[in-house]
Coordinates of N, CA, C and O and ligand atoms in Angstrom, one line a residue:
M153 N 47.4 139.6 43.1 CA 47.2 138.9 44.4 C 46.7 140.0 45.5 O 47.3 141.1 45.5
T154 N 45.7 139.6 46.2 CA 45.3 140.5 47.2 C 46.1 140.4 48.5 O 46.8 139.3 48.6
Q155 N 46.1 141.4 49.3 CA 46.9 141.3 50.5 C 46.4 140.2 51.4 O 45.3 140.2 51.8
M156 N 47.3 139.3 51.8 CA 46.9 138.3 52.8 C 47.0 138.8 54.2 O 47.8 139.6 54.5
D157 N 46.0 138.3 55.0 CA 46.2 138.6 56.4 C 47.3 137.7 57.0 O 47.7 136.7 56.4
A158 N 47.7 138.0 58.2 CA 48.9 137.3 58.8 C 48.6 135.8 59.0 O 49.5 135.0 58.7
N159 N 47.4 135.4 59.4 CA 47.1 134.0 59.5 C 47.2 133.2 58.2 O 47.7 132.1 58.2
Q160 N 46.6 133.8 57.2 CA 46.7 133.2 55.9 C 48.1 133.1 55.4 O 48.5 132.0 54.8
A161 N 48.9 134.1 55.6 CA 50.3 134.1 55.2 C 51.1 133.0 55.9 O 51.8 132.3 55.3
L162 N 50.8 132.9 57.2 CA 51.5 131.9 58.0 C 51.1 130.5 57.6 O 52.0 129.6 57.4
A163 N 49.9 130.3 57.3 CA 49.4 129.0 56.8 C 50.0 128.7 55.5 O 50.4 127.5 55.3
A164 N 50.2 129.7 54.6 CA 50.8 129.4 53.3 C 52.3 129.1 53.5 O 52.8 128.2 52.8
L165 N 53.0 129.7 54.4 CA 54.4 129.4 54.6 C 54.5 128.0 55.1 O 55.4 127.2 54.6
L166 N 53.7 127.6 56.1 CA 53.9 126.3 56.7 C 53.5 125.2 55.7 O 54.1 124.2 55.7
A167 N 52.5 125.5 54.9 CA 52.1 124.5 53.9 C 53.2 124.3 52.9 O 53.5 123.2 52.5
G168 N 53.9 125.4 52.5 CA 55.0 125.3 51.6 C 56.1 124.5 52.2 O 56.8 123.7 51.5
N169 N 56.4 124.7 53.5 CA 57.4 124.0 54.2 C 57.1 122.5 54.3 O 58.0 121.7 54.1
R170 N 55.8 122.2 54.5 CA 55.5 120.8 54.5 C 55.7 120.1 53.2 O 56.1 118.9 53.1
R171 N 55.4 120.8 52.1 CA 55.6 120.3 50.7 C 57.1 120.0 50.6 O 57.5 119.0 50.1
Y172 N 57.9 121.0 51.0 CA 59.4 120.9 50.9 C 59.9 119.7 51.6 O 60.7 118.9 51.1
V173 N 59.4 119.5 52.9 CA 59.9 118.4 53.7 C 59.5 117.1 53.1 O 60.3 116.1 53.1
A174 N 58.3 117.0 52.5 CA 57.8 115.8 51.9 C 58.5 115.5 50.5 O 58.1 114.5 49.9
G175 N 59.3 116.4 50.1 CA 59.9 116.2 48.7 C 58.9 116.5 47.6 O 59.0 116.0 46.5
Q176 N 57.9 117.3 47.9 CA 56.8 117.6 47.0 C 56.7 119.1 46.7 O 55.6 119.6 46.5
S177 N 57.9 119.8 46.6 CA 57.9 121.2 46.3 C 57.2 121.5 45.0 O 57.4 120.7 44.0
A178 N 56.4 122.5 45.0 CA 55.7 122.9 43.7 C 56.5 123.9 42.9 O 56.1 124.2 41.8
H179 N 57.5 124.5 43.5 CA 58.3 125.6 42.9 C 57.4 126.6 42.2 O 57.6 126.9 41.0
P180 N 56.5 127.3 42.9 CA 55.6 128.2 42.3 C 56.3 129.6 42.0 O 57.4 129.8 42.5
H181 N 55.7 130.3 41.1 CA 56.1 131.7 40.8 C 57.6 131.8 40.3 O 58.3 132.6 40.8
Q182 N 57.9 130.9 39.4 CA 59.3 130.9 38.9 C 59.4 130.9 37.4 O 60.4 130.7 36.8
T183 N 58.2 131.2 36.7 CA 58.2 131.2 35.3 C 58.6 132.6 34.8 O 58.6 133.6 35.5
S184 N 59.0 132.7 33.5 CA 59.3 134.0 32.9 C 58.1 134.9 32.9 O 58.2 136.2 33.0
G185 N 56.9 134.3 32.7 CA 55.7 135.1 32.7 C 55.4 135.8 34.1 O 55.1 137.0 34.2
W186 N 55.7 135.0 35.1 CA 55.5 135.6 36.5 C 56.6 136.6 36.8 O 56.3 137.6 37.4
R187 N 57.8 136.4 36.2 CA 58.8 137.4 36.4 C 58.4 138.7 35.8 O 58.6 139.8 36.4
A188 N 57.8 138.7 34.6 CA 57.4 139.9 33.9 C 56.3 140.6 34.7 O 56.2 141.8 34.9
E189 N 55.4 139.7 35.3 CA 54.2 140.2 36.1 C 54.7 141.0 37.3 O 54.3 142.1 37.6
T190 N 55.7 140.3 38.0 CA 56.2 140.9 39.3 C 57.1 142.1 39.1 O 57.4 142.8 40.0
A191 N 57.7 142.2 37.9 CA 58.6 143.4 37.6 C 57.8 144.7 37.8 O 58.4 145.7 38.1
R192 N 56.5 144.6 37.6 CA 55.7 145.9 37.8 C 55.4 146.2 39.2 O 54.9 147.3 39.5
G193 N 55.6 145.3 40.1 CA 55.4 145.6 41.5 C 55.4 144.4 42.4 O 55.2 143.3 41.9
Q194 N 55.6 144.6 43.7 CA 55.7 143.4 44.5 C 54.6 143.5 45.6 O 54.3 144.6 46.1
N195 N 54.2 142.3 46.0 CA 53.2 142.2 47.1 C 53.5 141.0 47.9 O 52.7 140.0 47.9
P196 N 54.6 140.9 48.6 CA 55.1 139.7 49.3 C 54.1 139.4 50.4 O 53.5 140.2 51.0
L197 N 54.0 138.1 50.7 CA 53.1 137.6 51.7 C 53.7 137.7 53.1 O 52.9 137.7 54.1
A198 N 55.0 137.7 53.2 CA 55.6 137.8 54.5 C 57.0 138.4 54.5 O 57.7 138.3 53.4
T199 N 57.5 138.9 55.6 CA 58.9 139.2 55.8 C 59.5 138.1 56.6 O 59.0 137.7 57.6
I200 N 60.7 137.7 56.1 CA 61.4 136.6 56.8 C 62.8 137.2 57.3 O 63.5 137.7 56.4
L201 N 63.0 137.2 58.6 CA 64.3 137.6 59.1 C 65.0 136.3 59.5 O 64.6 135.6 60.4
T202 N 66.1 135.9 58.7 CA 66.8 134.7 59.1 C 68.3 134.8 58.9 O 68.8 135.9 58.5
C203 N 68.9 133.7 59.1 CA 70.4 133.6 59.1 C 70.9 133.6 57.6 O 70.3 133.1 56.7
S204 N 72.1 134.1 57.4 CA 72.8 134.0 56.1 C 73.2 132.6 55.7 O 73.6 132.4 54.6
D205 N 73.2 131.7 56.7 CA 73.6 130.3 56.5 C 73.1 129.8 55.1 O 71.9 129.9 54.8
S206 N 74.0 129.2 54.4 CA 73.7 128.8 53.0 C 72.7 127.7 53.0 O 72.1 127.3 51.9
R207 N 72.4 127.1 54.1 CA 71.5 125.9 54.2 C 70.1 126.4 54.6 O 69.2 125.5 54.8
V208 N 69.9 127.7 54.7 CA 68.6 128.2 55.1 C 67.9 129.2 54.1 O 67.6 130.3 54.5
P209 N 67.8 128.8 52.9 CA 67.3 129.8 51.9 C 65.7 129.8 52.0 O 65.1 128.8 51.7
P210 N 65.1 130.9 52.4 CA 63.7 130.9 52.6 C 62.8 130.5 51.4 O 61.9 129.7 51.6
E211 N 63.2 130.9 50.2 CA 62.3 130.6 49.1 C 62.3 129.1 48.9 O 61.3 128.5 48.4
I212 N 63.4 128.4 49.2 CA 63.4 126.9 49.0 C 62.7 126.2 50.2 O 61.8 125.4 49.9
I213 N 63.0 126.6 51.4 CA 62.4 125.9 52.5 C 60.9 126.2 52.7 O 60.2 125.4 53.4
F214 N 60.4 127.3 52.2 CA 59.0 127.6 52.2 C 58.3 127.3 50.9 O 57.1 127.7 50.7
D215 N 59.0 126.8 49.9 CA 58.5 126.5 48.6 C 57.8 127.7 48.0 O 56.6 127.6 47.7
C216 N 58.5 128.8 47.9 CA 57.9 130.0 47.4 C 58.7 130.4 46.1 O 59.7 129.7 45.7
G217 N 58.3 131.5 45.5 CA 59.0 132.0 44.3 C 59.2 133.5 44.3 O 59.3 134.2 45.3
L218 N 59.3 134.1 43.1 CA 59.6 135.5 42.9 C 58.4 136.3 43.5 O 57.3 136.0 43.3
G219 N 58.8 137.3 44.3 CA 57.7 138.2 44.8 C 57.0 137.7 46.0 O 56.1 138.4 46.5
D220 N 57.3 136.5 46.5 CA 56.5 136.0 47.6 C 57.0 136.4 49.0 O 56.3 136.6 49.9
L221 N 58.4 136.5 49.1 CA 59.0 136.7 50.4 C 59.9 138.0 50.4 O 60.7 138.1 49.5
F222 N 59.7 138.8 51.4 CA 60.6 139.9 51.6 C 61.6 139.4 52.6 O 61.3 139.2 53.8
V223 N 62.9 139.2 52.2 CA 63.8 138.4 53.0 C 65.0 139.4 53.5 O 65.6 140.1 52.7
V224 N 65.2 139.3 54.8 CA 66.4 140.0 55.4 C 67.2 138.9 56.0 O 66.8 138.1 56.9
R225 N 68.4 138.7 55.5 CA 69.3 137.7 56.0 C 70.6 138.3 56.5 O 71.3 139.1 55.8
V226 N 71.0 137.9 57.7 CA 72.2 138.3 58.3 C 72.6 137.2 59.3 O 71.8 136.5 59.9
A227 N 73.9 137.0 59.4 CA 74.4 135.8 60.2 C 73.8 136.0 61.6 O 73.9 137.0 62.2
G228 N 73.3 134.9 62.1 CA 72.7 134.8 63.4 C 71.3 135.5 63.5 O 70.8 135.7 64.6
N229 N 70.8 135.9 62.4 CA 69.5 136.7 62.3 C 69.4 137.7 63.4 O 68.4 137.8 64.2
V230 N 70.5 138.5 63.5 CA 70.5 139.6 64.6 C 69.8 140.8 64.0 O 69.7 141.0 62.9
L231 N 69.4 141.6 65.0 CA 68.6 142.8 64.7 C 69.5 144.0 64.9 O 70.2 144.1 66.0
D232 N 69.6 144.9 64.0 CA 70.2 146.2 64.2 C 69.3 147.3 63.5 O 68.2 146.9 62.9
D233 N 69.7 148.5 63.5 CA 68.8 149.6 62.9 C 68.6 149.4 61.4 O 67.5 149.7 60.9
V234 N 69.6 148.9 60.7 CA 69.5 148.7 59.3 C 68.5 147.6 59.0 O 67.6 147.7 58.1
V235 N 68.6 146.5 59.7 CA 67.7 145.4 59.6 C 66.3 145.8 59.9 O 65.3 145.6 59.2
L236 N 66.2 146.6 61.0 CA 64.8 147.1 61.4 C 64.2 148.0 60.4 O 63.0 147.9 60.1
G237 N 65.1 148.8 59.8 CA 64.6 149.7 58.7 C 64.0 148.9 57.5 O 63.0 149.3 56.9
S238 N 64.7 147.8 57.2 CA 64.2 147.0 56.1 C 62.8 146.4 56.4 O 61.9 146.3 55.6
I239 N 62.7 145.9 57.7 CA 61.4 145.3 58.1 C 60.3 146.3 58.2 O 59.2 146.1 57.8
E240 N 60.7 147.5 58.6 CA 59.7 148.6 58.7 C 59.2 149.0 57.3 O 58.0 149.2 57.0
Y241 N 60.2 149.0 56.3 CA 59.8 149.3 54.9 C 58.8 148.4 54.4 O 57.8 148.8 53.8
A242 N 59.0 147.1 54.6 CA 58.1 146.1 54.1 C 56.7 146.2 54.7 O 55.7 146.0 54.1
A243 N 56.7 146.5 56.0 CA 55.4 146.6 56.7 C 54.7 147.9 56.3 O 53.5 147.8 56.0
E244 N 55.4 149.0 56.2 CA 54.7 150.3 56.0 C 54.4 150.5 54.5 O 53.4 150.9 54.1
H245 N 55.4 150.2 53.6 CA 55.3 150.5 52.2 C 54.7 149.4 51.3 O 54.2 149.6 50.3
L246 N 55.0 148.1 51.8 CA 54.5 147.0 51.0 C 53.3 146.3 51.6 O 52.7 145.4 51.1
G247 N 52.9 146.8 52.8 CA 51.7 146.3 53.5 C 51.8 144.8 53.9 O 50.8 144.1 54.1
V248 N 53.1 144.4 54.2 CA 53.3 143.0 54.7 C 52.7 142.9 56.1 O 52.9 143.7 56.9
S249 N 51.9 141.8 56.3 CA 51.2 141.7 57.6 C 51.8 140.7 58.5 O 51.4 140.5 59.7
L250 N 52.9 140.0 58.1 CA 53.5 139.0 58.9 C 55.0 139.1 58.8 O 55.6 139.2 57.8
V251 N 55.7 139.1 60.0 CA 57.1 139.0 60.1 C 57.5 137.7 60.8 O 56.9 137.5 61.9
L252 N 58.3 136.9 60.2 CA 58.7 135.6 60.8 C 60.2 135.7 61.0 O 60.9 135.9 60.1
V253 N 60.5 135.5 62.3 CA 62.0 135.5 62.7 C 62.3 134.0 62.8 O 61.7 133.2 63.5
L254 N 63.3 133.6 62.0 CA 63.6 132.2 61.8 C 65.1 131.9 62.3 O 66.0 132.2 61.6
G255 N 65.2 131.2 63.4 CA 66.5 130.7 63.8 C 66.7 129.3 63.3 O 65.7 128.7 62.7
H256 N 67.8 128.7 63.4 CA 68.0 127.3 62.9 C 69.0 126.6 63.7 O 69.9 127.1 64.4
S257 N 68.9 125.2 63.6 CA 69.8 124.3 64.4 C 71.3 124.5 63.8 O 71.5 124.9 62.7
H258 N 72.2 124.2 64.7 CA 73.7 124.2 64.3 C 74.1 125.5 63.8 O 74.9 125.6 62.8
C259 N 73.5 126.6 64.3 CA 73.9 128.0 63.8 C 75.3 128.3 64.1 O 75.7 128.4 65.3
G260 N 76.1 128.6 63.1 CA 77.5 128.9 63.3 C 77.8 130.2 64.1 O 78.6 130.3 65.0
A261 N 76.9 131.2 63.8 CA 77.1 132.5 64.5 C 76.8 132.4 66.0 O 77.5 132.9 66.8
V262 N 75.7 131.6 66.3 CA 75.3 131.5 67.7 C 76.4 130.6 68.4 O 76.8 130.9 69.5
T263 N 76.9 129.6 67.7 CA 77.9 128.8 68.3 C 79.2 129.6 68.6 O 79.8 129.5 69.7
A264 N 79.6 130.5 67.7 CA 80.7 131.4 67.9 C 80.4 132.3 69.2 O 81.3 132.5 70.0
A265 N 79.2 132.7 69.3 CA 78.9 133.6 70.4 C 78.9 132.8 71.7 O 79.3 133.3 72.8
V266 N 78.5 131.5 71.7 CA 78.5 130.7 72.9 C 79.9 130.4 73.3 O 80.3 130.4 74.5
E267 N 80.8 130.1 72.3 CA 82.1 129.8 72.6 C 82.9 131.0 73.1 O 83.9 130.8 73.8
G268 N 82.5 132.2 72.7 CA 83.2 133.4 73.2 C 84.6 133.5 72.7 O 84.9 133.0 71.6
G269 N 85.4 134.2 73.4 CA 86.8 134.4 72.9 C 86.9 135.6 72.0 O 85.9 136.2 71.7
H270 N 88.1 135.8 71.4 CA 88.3 136.9 70.6 C 87.8 136.7 69.1 O 88.2 135.7 68.5
A271 N 87.0 137.5 68.6 CA 86.5 137.4 67.2 C 87.3 138.4 66.4 O 87.4 139.6 66.7
H272 N 87.8 137.9 65.3 CA 88.6 138.7 64.4 C 87.8 139.7 63.6 O 86.6 139.4 63.3
G273 N 88.4 140.8 63.2 CA 87.7 141.8 62.3 C 86.4 142.3 62.9 O 86.3 142.7 64.1
H274 N 85.3 142.3 62.1 CA 84.0 142.8 62.5 C 83.1 141.7 63.0 O 82.0 142.0 63.4
I275 N 83.6 140.5 63.1 CA 82.8 139.4 63.5 C 82.3 139.6 65.0 O 81.3 139.2 65.4
G276 N 83.2 140.4 65.7 CA 82.9 140.7 67.1 C 81.6 141.4 67.3 O 80.8 141.2 68.2
S277 N 81.3 142.4 66.3 CA 80.0 143.1 66.5 C 78.8 142.2 66.3 O 77.8 142.5 66.9
L278 N 79.0 141.2 65.5 CA 78.0 140.2 65.4 C 77.7 139.4 66.6 O 76.6 139.2 67.1
T279 N 78.8 138.8 67.1 CA 78.7 137.9 68.3 C 78.3 138.8 69.6 O 77.5 138.3 70.4
E280 N 78.6 140.0 69.6 CA 78.2 140.9 70.7 C 76.7 141.0 70.7 O 76.1 141.0 71.7
R281 N 76.1 141.1 69.5 CA 74.6 141.2 69.4 C 73.9 140.0 69.9 O 72.8 140.0 70.3
L282 N 74.7 138.9 69.9 CA 74.1 137.6 70.3 C 74.3 137.3 71.8 O 73.8 136.4 72.4
R283 N 75.1 138.2 72.5 CA 75.4 138.0 73.9 C 74.2 137.8 74.8 O 74.1 136.9 75.6
P284 N 73.2 138.7 74.7 CA 72.0 138.6 75.6 C 71.3 137.2 75.4 O 70.8 136.7 76.4
A285 N 71.3 136.7 74.2 CA 70.7 135.4 74.0 C 71.5 134.3 74.7 O 70.9 133.4 75.3
V286 N 72.8 134.4 74.6 CA 73.7 133.4 75.2 C 73.5 133.5 76.7 O 73.4 132.5 77.4
E287 N 73.4 134.7 77.3 CA 73.3 134.9 78.7 C 72.0 134.3 79.2 O 71.9 133.6 80.2
R288 N 70.9 134.5 78.4 CA 69.6 133.9 78.8 C 69.7 132.4 78.7 O 69.1 131.7 79.5
A289 N 70.3 131.9 77.7 CA 70.4 130.4 77.4 C 71.2 129.7 78.5 O 71.0 128.6 78.9
A290 N 72.2 130.4 79.1 CA 73.1 129.8 80.1 C 72.3 129.3 81.3 O 72.7 128.5 82.1
T291 N 71.1 129.9 81.5 CA 70.3 129.5 82.7 C 69.2 128.4 82.3 O 68.4 128.0 83.1
A292 N 69.2 128.1 81.0 CA 68.1 127.2 80.5 C 68.3 125.7 80.8 O 67.4 125.0 80.8
G293 N 69.6 125.3 81.0 CA 69.8 123.9 81.4 C 69.6 122.9 80.3 O 69.3 121.8 80.6
Q294 N 69.8 123.3 79.1 CA 69.7 122.3 78.0 C 70.9 122.6 77.1 O 71.9 123.3 77.5
D295 N 71.0 122.0 75.9 CA 72.1 122.2 75.0 C 72.2 123.7 74.8 O 71.3 124.4 74.4
L296 N 73.4 124.3 75.1 CA 73.6 125.7 75.1 C 73.4 126.4 73.8 O 72.7 127.5 73.7
V297 N 73.9 125.8 72.7 CA 73.7 126.5 71.4 C 72.3 126.5 71.0 O 71.7 127.5 70.6
E298 N 71.6 125.3 71.1 CA 70.2 125.3 70.7 C 69.3 126.2 71.6 O 68.4 126.9 71.1
A299 N 69.6 126.3 72.9 CA 68.9 127.2 73.8 C 69.2 128.6 73.4 O 68.3 129.5 73.4
A300 N 70.4 128.9 73.0 CA 70.7 130.3 72.6 C 70.0 130.7 71.3 O 69.6 131.8 71.1
V301 N 69.9 129.7 70.4 CA 69.2 129.9 69.1 C 67.7 130.3 69.4 O 67.2 131.3 68.9
T302 N 67.1 129.6 70.3 CA 65.7 129.9 70.7 C 65.6 131.2 71.4 O 64.7 132.0 71.1
A303 N 66.5 131.4 72.3 CA 66.5 132.7 73.1 C 66.7 133.9 72.1 O 66.1 135.0 72.3
N304 N 67.6 133.7 71.1 CA 67.8 134.8 70.2 C 66.6 135.1 69.4 O 66.2 136.3 69.2
V305 N 65.8 134.1 69.0 CA 64.6 134.4 68.3 C 63.6 135.1 69.2 O 63.0 136.1 68.8
A306 N 63.5 134.6 70.4 CA 62.5 135.2 71.4 C 62.8 136.6 71.6 O 61.9 137.5 71.6
L307 N 64.1 136.9 71.9 CA 64.5 138.3 72.1 C 64.3 139.2 70.9 O 63.8 140.4 71.0
T308 N 64.6 138.7 69.7 CA 64.4 139.5 68.5 C 62.9 139.7 68.2 O 62.5 140.9 67.9
V309 N 62.1 138.7 68.5 CA 60.6 138.9 68.3 C 60.1 140.0 69.3 O 59.4 140.9 68.9
A310 N 60.6 139.9 70.5 CA 60.1 140.9 71.5 C 60.6 142.3 71.1 O 59.8 143.3 71.2
E311 N 61.8 142.4 70.6 CA 62.3 143.7 70.2 C 61.5 144.3 69.0 O 61.2 145.5 69.0
L312 N 61.2 143.4 68.1 CA 60.4 143.9 66.9 C 59.0 144.3 67.3 O 58.5 145.3 66.9
R313 N 58.4 143.6 68.2 CA 57.0 143.9 68.7 C 57.0 145.2 69.4 O 56.0 145.9 69.3
A314 N 58.1 145.6 70.0 CA 58.2 146.9 70.8 C 58.7 148.0 70.0 O 58.9 149.1 70.5
A315 N 59.1 147.7 68.7 CA 59.9 148.7 67.9 C 59.0 149.9 67.5 O 58.1 149.8 66.7
E316 N 59.3 151.1 68.1 CA 58.6 152.3 67.8 C 59.3 153.0 66.7 O 60.6 152.9 66.5
P317 N 58.7 153.8 65.8 CA 57.2 154.0 65.9 C 56.4 153.1 65.0 O 55.2 152.9 65.2
I318 N 57.0 152.5 64.0 CA 56.2 151.9 62.9 C 55.6 150.5 63.3 O 54.4 150.3 63.3
L319 N 56.5 149.6 63.8 CA 56.0 148.2 64.0 C 55.0 148.1 65.2 O 53.9 147.5 65.1
A320 N 55.4 148.8 66.3 CA 54.5 148.7 67.5 C 53.1 149.3 67.1 O 52.1 148.7 67.6
E321 N 53.0 150.3 66.3 CA 51.7 150.9 66.0 C 50.9 150.0 65.1 O 49.7 149.7 65.3
L322 N 51.6 149.4 64.1 CA 50.9 148.4 63.2 C 50.4 147.2 64.0 O 49.3 146.7 63.8
I323 N 51.2 146.8 65.0 CA 50.8 145.6 65.8 C 49.6 146.0 66.7 O 48.6 145.2 66.8
A324 N 49.6 147.2 67.2 CA 48.5 147.7 68.1 C 47.2 147.8 67.3 O 46.1 147.5 67.8
E325 N 47.3 148.1 66.0 CA 46.2 148.2 65.1 C 45.8 146.8 64.5 O 45.0 146.7 63.6
H326 N 46.5 145.8 64.9 CA 46.2 144.4 64.4 C 46.5 144.3 62.9 O 45.9 143.5 62.2
R327 N 47.4 145.1 62.4 CA 47.7 145.0 61.0 C 49.0 144.3 60.7 O 49.5 144.1 59.6
L328 N 49.7 143.9 61.8 CA 51.0 143.2 61.7 C 51.2 142.2 62.8 O 50.8 142.5 64.0
H329 N 51.7 141.1 62.5 CA 52.0 140.1 63.5 C 53.5 139.7 63.4 O 54.0 139.5 62.3
V330 N 54.1 139.5 64.5 CA 55.5 139.0 64.5 C 55.6 137.7 65.2 O 55.1 137.5 66.3
V331 N 56.1 136.7 64.5 CA 56.2 135.3 65.1 C 57.6 134.8 65.0 O 58.4 135.3 64.2
G332 N 57.9 133.8 65.9 CA 59.2 133.2 65.9 C 59.1 131.7 65.5 O 58.1 131.1 65.8
A333 N 60.2 131.2 64.8 CA 60.2 129.8 64.4 C 61.6 129.3 64.4 O 62.6 130.1 64.4
H334 N 61.7 128.0 64.3 CA 63.0 127.3 64.3 C 63.0 126.4 63.1 O 62.1 125.6 62.8
Y335 N 64.2 126.4 62.4 CA 64.3 125.5 61.2 C 65.3 124.4 61.6 O 66.5 124.7 62.1
D336 N 65.0 123.2 61.3 CA 65.8 122.0 61.6 C 66.6 121.6 60.4 O 66.0 121.2 59.4
L337 N 67.9 121.8 60.4 CA 68.7 121.5 59.2 C 68.6 120.1 58.8 O 68.7 119.8 57.6
D338 N 68.4 119.2 59.7 CA 68.4 117.7 59.4 C 67.1 117.3 58.7 O 67.1 116.6 57.7
T339 N 65.9 117.8 59.3 CA 64.6 117.3 58.8 C 64.0 118.3 57.8 O 63.1 117.9 57.0
G340 N 64.5 119.6 57.8 CA 63.9 120.6 56.9 C 62.6 121.2 57.5 O 62.0 122.0 56.8
L341 N 62.3 120.8 58.7 CA 61.0 121.2 59.2 C 61.1 122.6 59.9 O 62.0 122.8 60.7
V342 N 60.1 123.5 59.6 CA 60.0 124.7 60.4 C 59.0 124.5 61.4 O 57.8 124.1 61.1
A343 N 59.3 124.8 62.7 CA 58.4 124.7 63.8 C 58.2 126.1 64.4 O 59.2 126.8 64.7
L344 N 56.9 126.5 64.7 CA 56.7 127.7 65.3 C 57.1 127.7 66.8 O 57.0 126.6 67.4
L345 N 57.7 128.8 67.3 CA 58.1 128.8 68.7 C 57.1 129.6 69.5 O 56.5 130.6 69.0
D346 N 56.9 129.2 70.7 CA 55.9 129.9 71.6 C 56.6 131.1 72.2 O 57.0 131.0 73.4
V347 N 56.8 132.1 71.4 CA 57.5 133.3 71.9 C 56.7 134.5 71.7 O 55.8 134.5 70.9
Ligands
ZN424 ZN1 73.0 130.5 61.4

């Protein structure tokens, strides 16, 4: 497979999601032959940063298979240095031209951050990362959790676009695009966000 540019990659992702929503998933790239082929190297079409939520598996909701997606999943799709390092690796070493940050409806991590209070164990470091999104959402005047989900995607996209040295340089050279999107648990639909 040749390296896709970001627009082609995004179109392929959205086309896969529409197949999935319509109940017409093609389940591509899941044969033993393709497994053997991809064992020799990977050339994923996009990096997806999304939530660990069991209802948001990227390969299923974008109707993709082995070797198609470089996926980073963490509750609340929060960004830290380790997550950023993974995204940089895919951009620099695998030549991935698209990063899609995907939030979703009814996100438990974002709900916990909105509700506040004491988080047990290490969960607090997670909700702490979501605090700026919750603060931004508090002024949005709509459903607080949904507004915080969107704000979290917007803030994460902005952080990734500004991330020195690797991502910001690739973006300036038009070799990388970072976009934000929202997944609806009820309909299965992925909608791009204007962020
Ligand atoms: Zn979630």
